[in-house]
mmCIF file of C-alpha atoms in Angstrom:
data_model
loop_
_atom_site.group_PDB
_atom_site.id
_atom_site.type_symbol
_atom_site.label_atom_id
_atom_site.label_comp_id
_atom_site.label_asym_id
_atom_site.label_seq_id
_atom_site.Cartn_x
_atom_site.Cartn_y
_atom_site.Cartn_z
ATOM 1 C CA MET E 23 63.448 -11.273 56.149
ATOM 2 C CA ASN E 24 66.541 -13.168 57.149
ATOM 3 C CA GLY E 25 69.611 -14.708 55.630
ATOM 4 C CA GLU E 26 69.864 -15.138 51.884
ATOM 5 C CA ASP E 27 66.408 -13.637 51.389
ATOM 6 C CA ASP E 28 67.895 -10.264 52.318
ATOM 7 C CA ALA E 29 70.180 -10.199 49.300
ATOM 8 C CA VAL E 30 69.521 -7.352 46.860
ATOM 9 C CA PRO E 31 69.380 -8.558 43.242
ATOM 10 C CA GLU E 32 71.817 -7.142 40.708
ATOM 11 C CA ALA E 33 70.504 -4.470 38.369
ATOM 12 C CA VAL E 34 70.905 -4.501 34.624
ATOM 13 C CA ALA E 35 71.956 -1.661 32.357
ATOM 14 C CA PRO E 36 69.543 0.781 30.725
ATOM 15 C CA ASP E 37 68.200 -0.157 27.317
ATOM 16 C CA GLU E 38 68.622 1.928 24.182
ATOM 17 C CA THR E 39 65.878 4.345 25.256
ATOM 18 C CA GLY E 40 67.774 5.264 28.397
ATOM 19 C CA LEU E 41 65.066 3.784 30.617
ATOM 20 C CA LEU E 42 65.703 1.024 33.097
ATOM 21 C CA LEU E 43 65.245 -2.580 32.184
ATOM 22 C CA SER E 44 63.889 -4.929 34.828
ATOM 23 C CA ALA E 45 66.079 -4.772 37.901
ATOM 24 C CA ALA E 46 63.709 -6.818 40.040
ATOM 25 C CA PRO E 47 64.171 -10.461 41.015
ATOM 26 C CA ALA E 48 63.874 -12.443 37.810
ATOM 27 C CA ALA E 49 60.391 -13.778 37.227
ATOM 28 C CA PRO E 50 59.964 -17.317 35.922
ATOM 29 C CA SER E 51 60.293 -17.557 32.164
ATOM 30 C CA VAL E 52 56.798 -17.552 30.765
ATOM 31 C CA GLY E 53 57.405 -16.817 27.097
ATOM 32 C CA PRO E 54 57.819 -13.614 25.094
ATOM 33 C CA ALA E 55 56.971 -10.202 26.509
ATOM 34 C CA GLN E 56 53.287 -9.291 26.340
ATOM 35 C CA GLY E 57 52.624 -5.620 25.621
ATOM 36 C CA PRO E 58 54.691 -2.511 26.358
ATOM 37 C CA ARG E 59 57.019 -2.310 29.321
ATOM 38 C CA ARG E 60 55.716 0.147 31.908
ATOM 39 C CA PRO E 61 57.543 1.951 34.719
ATOM 40 C CA CYS E 62 57.052 0.375 38.151
ATOM 41 C CA LEU E 63 58.590 0.339 41.592
ATOM 42 C CA VAL E 64 59.335 -3.150 42.877
ATOM 43 C CA VAL E 65 59.692 -3.701 46.623
ATOM 44 C CA LEU E 66 62.900 -5.707 47.001
ATOM 45 C CA GLN E 67 62.742 -6.080 50.783
ATOM 46 C CA GLY E 68 60.403 -5.228 53.642
ATOM 47 C CA PRO E 69 56.819 -5.928 54.684
ATOM 48 C CA TYR E 70 55.626 -5.718 51.055
ATOM 49 C CA GLU E 71 58.477 -7.644 49.447
ATOM 50 C CA GLY E 72 57.634 -8.496 45.838
ATOM 51 C CA ARG E 73 54.875 -5.908 45.494
ATOM 52 C CA VAL E 74 54.755 -3.947 42.243
ATOM 53 C CA LEU E 75 53.760 -0.261 42.397
ATOM 54 C CA ARG E 76 52.814 0.888 38.914
ATOM 55 C CA LEU E 77 53.936 4.438 38.083
ATOM 56 C CA TRP E 78 51.096 5.070 35.651
ATOM 57 C CA PRO E 79 49.050 7.131 35.006
ATOM 58 C CA GLY E 80 50.134 10.437 36.503
ATOM 59 C CA GLU E 81 53.231 12.580 36.756
ATOM 60 C CA HIS E 82 54.177 12.068 40.417
ATOM 61 C CA TRP E 83 53.599 9.524 43.155
ATOM 62 C CA VAL E 84 53.889 9.897 46.935
ATOM 63 C CA LEU E 85 54.992 6.962 49.104
ATOM 64 C CA GLY E 86 54.381 6.817 52.842
ATOM 65 C CA ARG E 87 52.287 5.383 55.636
ATOM 66 C CA GLY E 88 49.543 8.012 55.686
ATOM 67 C CA ALA E 89 46.179 8.089 53.959
ATOM 68 C CA GLY E 90 47.393 10.874 51.636
ATOM 69 C CA ALA E 91 50.046 8.682 50.004
ATOM 70 C CA HIS E 92 49.470 7.141 46.590
ATOM 71 C CA PHE E 93 51.247 3.989 47.793
ATOM 72 C CA LEU E 94 50.887 2.901 51.427
ATOM 73 C CA LEU E 95 54.014 1.227 52.796
ATOM 74 C CA GLU E 96 53.680 0.041 56.383
ATOM 75 C CA ASP E 97 57.185 0.079 57.816
ATOM 76 C CA ASP E 98 58.618 1.310 61.085
ATOM 77 C CA GLY E 99 60.305 4.646 60.460
ATOM 78 C CA MET E 100 58.227 5.510 57.381
ATOM 79 C CA SER E 101 56.671 8.979 57.514
ATOM 80 C CA ARG E 102 53.093 9.702 56.498
ATOM 81 C CA GLN E 103 54.292 11.259 53.254
ATOM 82 C CA HIS E 104 57.852 10.043 53.050
ATOM 83 C CA LEU E 105 59.032 10.569 49.481
ATOM 84 C CA ARG E 106 57.812 11.538 46.038
ATOM 85 C CA ILE E 107 58.840 10.218 42.645
ATOM 86 C CA GLU E 108 58.202 12.588 39.754
ATOM 87 C CA ARG E 109 58.437 11.852 36.058
ATOM 88 C CA VAL E 110 60.402 14.546 34.214
ATOM 89 C CA GLY E 111 60.532 13.668 30.541
ATOM 90 C CA GLU E 112 61.970 10.164 30.443
ATOM 91 C CA ALA E 113 63.671 10.497 33.840
ATOM 92 C CA PHE E 114 62.322 9.699 37.303
ATOM 93 C CA VAL E 115 63.306 12.124 40.057
ATOM 94 C CA LEU E 116 63.071 11.123 43.723
ATOM 95 C CA GLU E 117 62.491 13.799 46.374
ATOM 96 C CA ASP E 118 62.429 13.320 50.139
ATOM 97 C CA LEU E 119 59.398 15.109 51.614
ATOM 98 C CA GLY E 120 61.015 16.109 54.887
ATOM 99 C CA SER E 121 60.655 12.623 56.328
ATOM 100 C CA ARG E 122 61.621 12.053 59.951
ATOM 101 C CA ASN E 123 64.175 9.330 59.209
ATOM 102 C CA GLY E 124 65.290 10.318 55.732
ATOM 103 C CA THR E 125 65.427 8.682 52.320
ATOM 104 C CA PHE E 126 68.551 6.882 51.157
ATOM 105 C CA VAL E 127 69.756 5.952 47.681
ATOM 106 C CA ASN E 128 72.559 3.403 47.696
ATOM 107 C CA GLU E 129 72.765 4.012 51.472
ATOM 108 C CA ARG E 130 73.480 7.731 51.030
ATOM 109 C CA PRO E 131 70.954 10.280 52.366
ATOM 110 C CA VAL E 132 69.303 12.304 49.614
ATOM 111 C CA THR E 133 66.855 15.173 49.372
ATOM 112 C CA ARG E 134 66.558 15.024 45.569
ATOM 113 C CA HIS E 135 68.018 12.435 43.214
ATOM 114 C CA VAL E 136 67.647 11.409 39.556
ATOM 115 C CA LEU E 137 67.255 7.637 39.688
ATOM 116 C CA GLU E 138 69.765 5.555 37.739
ATOM 117 C CA ALA E 139 70.041 1.896 36.802
ATOM 118 C CA ARG E 140 71.752 0.520 39.904
ATOM 119 C CA ASP E 141 70.043 2.714 42.482
ATOM 120 C CA VAL E 142 68.421 1.067 45.505
ATOM 121 C CA ILE E 143 66.008 3.235 47.501
ATOM 122 C CA ARG E 144 65.687 2.730 51.265
ATOM 123 C CA ALA E 145 62.823 4.247 53.240
ATOM 124 C CA GLY E 146 61.730 3.214 56.702
ATOM 125 C CA ALA E 147 63.448 0.500 58.700
ATOM 126 C CA THR E 148 63.477 -2.320 56.150
ATOM 127 C CA THR E 149 61.898 -1.249 52.849
ATOM 128 C CA LEU E 150 64.104 -1.355 49.754
ATOM 129 C CA LEU E 151 62.731 -0.403 46.342
ATOM 130 C CA ARG E 152 63.981 -0.153 42.790
ATOM 131 C CA LEU E 153 62.603 1.468 39.669
ATOM 132 C CA THR E 154 62.138 -0.971 36.806
ATOM 133 C CA HIS E 155 60.099 -1.537 33.662
ATOM 134 C CA LEU E 156 57.841 -4.574 33.359
ATOM 135 C CA ASP E 157 55.535 -5.785 30.639
ATOM 136 C CA PRO E 158 52.005 -6.789 31.768
ATOM 137 C CA LEU E 159 52.889 -10.477 31.991
ATOM 138 C CA GLU E 160 55.957 -9.821 34.145
ATOM 139 C CA GLU E 161 53.944 -7.468 36.344
ATOM 140 C CA GLU E 162 51.251 -10.100 36.831
ATOM 141 C CA MET E 163 53.863 -12.676 37.826
ATOM 142 C CA HIS E 164 55.310 -10.348 40.469
ATOM 143 C CA GLN E 165 51.850 -9.571 41.832
ATOM 144 C CA ARG E 166 51.036 -13.279 42.065
ATOM 145 C CA LEU E 167 54.258 -13.989 43.940
ATOM 146 C CA HIS E 168 53.535 -11.148 46.365
ATOM 147 C CA ALA E 169 49.960 -12.330 46.896
ATOM 148 C CA ALA E 170 51.104 -15.896 47.509
ATOM 149 C CA ALA E 171 53.473 -14.694 50.223
ATOM 150 C CA SER E 172 51.156 -12.259 51.996
ATOM 151 C CA ARG E 173 47.520 -13.190 51.251
ATOM 152 C CA ASP E 174 45.269 -15.937 52.543
ATOM 153 C CA ALA E 175 44.396 -18.164 49.598
ATOM 154 C CA LEU E 176 40.748 -18.663 50.595
ATOM 155 C CA THR E 177 39.586 -15.223 51.723
ATOM 156 C CA GLY E 178 42.029 -12.896 49.968
ATOM 157 C CA VAL E 179 42.809 -10.907 53.125
ATOM 158 C CA PHE E 180 46.318 -10.798 54.560
ATOM 159 C CA ASN E 181 47.630 -14.011 56.121
ATOM 160 C CA ARG E 182 49.057 -14.803 59.560
ATOM 161 C CA ARG E 183 52.652 -14.358 58.465
ATOM 162 C CA HIS E 184 51.919 -10.851 57.248
ATOM 163 C CA PHE E 185 50.006 -10.142 60.460
ATOM 164 C CA ASP E 186 53.071 -10.921 62.563
ATOM 165 C CA GLU E 187 55.274 -8.669 60.422
ATOM 166 C CA ARG E 188 52.759 -5.832 60.240
ATOM 167 C CA LEU E 189 51.920 -5.861 63.947
ATOM 168 C CA ALA E 190 55.588 -5.672 64.921
ATOM 169 C CA SER E 191 56.069 -2.712 62.596
ATOM 170 C CA GLU E 192 52.905 -0.938 63.749
ATOM 171 C CA CYS E 193 53.710 -1.394 67.445
ATOM 172 C CA ALA E 194 57.226 -0.056 66.944
ATOM 173 C CA GLY E 195 55.871 2.957 65.076
ATOM 174 C CA ALA E 196 53.192 3.636 67.686
ATOM 175 C CA ARG E 197 55.747 3.531 70.502
ATOM 176 C CA ARG E 198 58.215 5.721 68.644
ATOM 177 C CA HIS E 199 55.704 8.406 67.746
ATOM 178 C CA MET E 200 53.619 7.993 70.910
ATOM 179 C CA ARG E 201 50.440 7.340 68.929
ATOM 180 C CA PRO E 202 47.563 4.983 69.817
ATOM 181 C CA LEU E 203 47.200 1.564 68.222
ATOM 182 C CA SER E 204 44.355 -0.905 68.632
ATOM 183 C CA LEU E 205 43.773 -4.526 67.712
ATOM 184 C CA ILE E 206 40.443 -6.236 67.070
ATOM 185 C CA MET E 207 40.120 -10.028 67.125
ATOM 186 C CA VAL E 208 37.017 -11.518 65.476
ATOM 187 C CA ASP E 209 35.824 -15.131 65.729
ATOM 188 C CA VAL E 210 32.860 -16.633 63.844
ATOM 189 C CA ASP E 211 30.399 -18.090 66.351
ATOM 190 C CA ASN E 212 29.407 -21.761 66.033
ATOM 191 C CA PHE E 213 31.439 -22.168 62.864
ATOM 192 C CA LYS E 214 32.030 -25.883 63.435
ATOM 193 C CA ARG E 215 28.281 -26.377 63.386
ATOM 194 C CA VAL E 216 28.108 -24.681 59.974
ATOM 195 C CA ASN E 217 30.838 -26.930 58.595
ATOM 196 C CA ASP E 218 29.390 -30.104 60.087
ATOM 197 C CA SER E 219 25.778 -29.497 59.093
ATOM 198 C CA LEU E 220 26.145 -27.684 55.763
ATOM 199 C CA GLY E 221 29.534 -28.828 54.510
ATOM 200 C CA HIS E 222 32.952 -27.274 54.059
ATOM 201 C CA PRO E 223 32.164 -25.474 50.767
ATOM 202 C CA VAL E 224 29.418 -23.532 52.544
ATOM 203 C CA GLY E 225 31.756 -22.900 55.473
ATOM 204 C CA ASP E 226 34.382 -21.557 53.082
ATOM 205 C CA ALA E 227 31.791 -19.245 51.532
ATOM 206 C CA VAL E 228 30.890 -17.955 54.999
ATOM 207 C CA LEU E 229 34.544 -17.132 55.726
ATOM 208 C CA LYS E 230 34.839 -15.298 52.407
ATOM 209 C CA GLY E 231 31.716 -13.307 53.202
ATOM 210 C CA VAL E 232 32.941 -12.376 56.674
ATOM 211 C CA ALA E 233 36.352 -11.354 55.309
ATOM 212 C CA GLY E 234 34.695 -9.202 52.665
ATOM 213 C CA GLN E 235 32.456 -7.501 55.216
ATOM 214 C CA LEU E 236 35.388 -6.732 57.507
ATOM 215 C CA SER E 237 37.477 -5.378 54.627
ATOM 216 C CA ALA E 238 34.670 -3.132 53.407
ATOM 217 C CA ALA E 239 34.210 -1.516 56.828
ATOM 218 C CA ILE E 240 37.774 -0.408 57.598
ATOM 219 C CA ARG E 241 39.799 2.640 56.590
ATOM 220 C CA ARG E 242 42.425 2.546 53.858
ATOM 221 C CA GLU E 243 45.274 2.607 56.379
ATOM 222 C CA ASP E 244 43.877 -0.277 58.451
ATOM 223 C CA ALA E 245 44.197 -3.960 57.541
ATOM 224 C CA VAL E 246 42.313 -7.254 57.932
ATOM 225 C CA PHE E 247 44.090 -10.577 58.440
ATOM 226 C CA ARG E 248 43.002 -14.181 58.650
ATOM 227 C CA TYR E 249 44.563 -15.100 61.964
ATOM 228 C CA GLY E 250 43.678 -18.779 61.757
ATOM 229 C CA GLY E 251 40.669 -20.996 61.085
ATOM 230 C CA GLU E 252 37.556 -18.886 61.576
ATOM 231 C CA GLU E 253 39.421 -16.110 63.422
ATOM 232 C CA PHE E 254 40.333 -12.736 61.931
ATOM 233 C CA ALA E 255 42.365 -9.769 63.170
ATOM 234 C CA VAL E 256 42.082 -6.066 62.361
ATOM 235 C CA ILE E 257 44.935 -3.633 63.073
ATOM 236 C CA LEU E 258 43.805 -0.039 63.609
ATOM 237 C CA ARG E 259 46.515 2.576 63.320
ATOM 238 C CA GLU E 260 46.272 5.755 65.409
ATOM 239 C CA THR E 261 43.041 4.553 66.970
ATOM 240 C CA ALA E 262 42.373 4.688 70.706
ATOM 241 C CA MET E 263 39.908 2.458 72.519
ATOM 242 C CA ASP E 264 36.840 4.607 71.929
ATOM 243 C CA GLY E 265 37.321 4.618 68.159
ATOM 244 C CA ALA E 266 38.202 0.925 68.090
ATOM 245 C CA LEU E 267 35.074 0.081 70.055
ATOM 246 C CA VAL E 268 32.876 1.959 67.576
ATOM 247 C CA LEU E 269 34.416 0.092 64.644
ATOM 248 C CA ALA E 270 34.244 -3.260 66.444
ATOM 249 C CA GLU E 271 30.517 -2.841 66.983
ATOM 250 C CA ARG E 272 30.093 -1.865 63.339
ATOM 251 C CA LEU E 273 31.960 -5.011 62.288
ATOM 252 C CA ARG E 274 29.849 -7.204 64.538
ATOM 253 C CA ALA E 275 26.587 -5.734 63.257
ATOM 254 C CA GLY E 276 27.739 -5.872 59.645
ATOM 255 C CA VAL E 277 28.571 -9.563 59.794
ATOM 256 C CA ALA E 278 25.283 -10.339 61.556
ATOM 257 C CA SER E 279 23.391 -8.654 58.709
ATOM 258 C CA LEU E 280 24.906 -10.878 56.015
ATOM 259 C CA VAL E 281 22.642 -13.538 54.522
ATOM 260 C CA HIS E 282 24.374 -16.744 53.423
ATOM 261 C CA THR E 283 23.245 -19.532 51.151
ATOM 262 C CA GLY E 284 24.814 -22.262 49.079
ATOM 263 C CA GLU E 285 24.337 -25.491 47.221
ATOM 264 C CA GLY E 286 22.302 -27.923 49.285
ATOM 265 C CA VAL E 287 21.222 -25.232 51.764
ATOM 266 C CA ASP E 288 17.449 -25.393 52.291
ATOM 267 C CA ARG E 289 17.075 -21.788 53.372
ATOM 268 C CA PRO E 290 19.324 -18.732 53.767
ATOM 269 C CA PHE E 291 21.031 -18.336 57.130
ATOM 270 C CA GLN E 292 23.083 -15.828 59.102
ATOM 271 C CA VAL E 293 26.097 -16.093 61.395
ATOM 272 C CA THR E 294 27.381 -13.907 64.207
ATOM 273 C CA VAL E 295 30.837 -13.057 65.489
ATOM 274 C CA SER E 296 32.361 -12.468 68.889
ATOM 275 C CA VAL E 297 34.824 -9.596 69.067
ATOM 276 C CA GLY E 298 37.698 -8.723 71.390
ATOM 277 C CA VAL E 299 39.331 -5.288 71.405
ATOM 278 C CA ALA E 300 42.590 -4.131 73.000
ATOM 279 C CA THR E 301 44.738 -1.000 72.805
ATOM 280 C CA LEU E 302 48.525 -0.868 73.035
ATOM 281 C CA ALA E 303 49.556 0.277 76.505
ATOM 282 C CA THR E 304 52.806 1.912 77.577
ATOM 283 C CA GLY E 305 55.566 -0.688 77.726
ATOM 284 C CA MET E 306 53.399 -3.377 76.104
ATOM 285 C CA ALA E 307 54.988 -5.634 73.482
ATOM 286 C CA GLU E 308 53.029 -6.829 70.464
ATOM 287 C CA GLU E 309 52.585 -10.227 72.134
ATOM 288 C CA GLY E 310 50.906 -8.464 75.038
ATOM 289 C CA LEU E 311 48.530 -6.667 72.706
ATOM 290 C CA VAL E 312 47.530 -9.946 71.047
ATOM 291 C CA PHE E 313 47.089 -11.589 74.446
ATOM 292 C CA ALA E 314 44.848 -8.768 75.680
ATOM 293 C CA ALA E 315 42.671 -8.882 72.555
ATOM 294 C CA ASP E 316 42.487 -12.680 72.773
ATOM 295 C CA GLN E 317 41.412 -12.494 76.414
ATOM 296 C CA ALA E 318 38.670 -10.047 75.484
ATOM 297 C CA LEU E 319 37.586 -12.351 72.660
ATOM 298 C CA TYR E 320 37.536 -15.328 75.027
ATOM 299 C CA GLU E 321 35.249 -13.431 77.382
ATOM 300 C CA ALA E 322 32.951 -12.465 74.507
ATOM 301 C CA LYS E 323 32.729 -16.113 73.406
ATOM 302 C CA HIS E 324 31.920 -17.343 76.904
ATOM 303 C CA THR E 325 29.441 -14.674 77.939
ATOM 304 C CA GLY E 326 26.840 -15.063 75.248
ATOM 305 C CA LYS E 327 28.674 -14.612 71.908
ATOM 306 C CA ASN E 328 27.673 -12.044 69.269
ATOM 307 C CA ARG E 329 29.107 -9.261 71.404
ATOM 308 C CA VAL E 330 32.107 -6.957 71.799
ATOM 309 C CA VAL E 331 34.383 -7.041 74.863
ATOM 310 C CA THR E 332 37.328 -4.713 75.498
ATOM 311 C CA ARG E 333 40.643 -4.845 77.318
ATOM 312 C CA ALA E 334 42.610 -1.682 78.094
#
């Protein structure tokens, strides 16, 4: 984020219980509070800005970029299991889990810290978080704002803006830790024909179905994005070409197996996808990775469709 969007909102004082009141960006006024206020972490800045991480149920929560974390935060410099927040009575205690780049509270490095009202937590290159308490209505408002900024309205997968941010972070992390990273580009074959012959509502339903199939096939640490139109992207962390190729073929076959229908459709039909796969090479920028995957996708589209093509 740039400019005024980087500003960290002011916190408010604890209430009479000693717990934090909402220190997150003020949500639009929507009437009286609905239900009890519950402890949450709100992402103030970073790739997941606006996201609410509910600290309930449970007694401790691990944040990081690995599959073992309770909350996945994709940010350059974030360790697999970066920090833990533990509830001790009515207090919340933060503990760094030996992260590579450290955890900071109010820009001071900490190994263990009892969180207070004005504390801002920094982990990774850009992520800032703050503990707060939200009632269900406030929490829903924050989640809606986050979804509007990062999700595609039609399919529910991540949008192009979030793709650009996530890919930059993933490439930086892969280079820093010398780990593989792969990108899959997926394009629905003959989609214009579907729209023209069956109508846009049916076409929209096809895109939703494809997005759902892609999302169901990936790992928790991977992510699906709507890149534009009928094109999707899948970022695969710590995955070399052989693993990416296996998943790409699974995605292609999974989409081909879907049966679509809709209002005004005489009989069920199926669609196929063309798939391009590329792996981050030494010295390659994220733009180069996208270009390589796009070139592979172009070849797949022009050599028969419904197939997977790779680029090293």
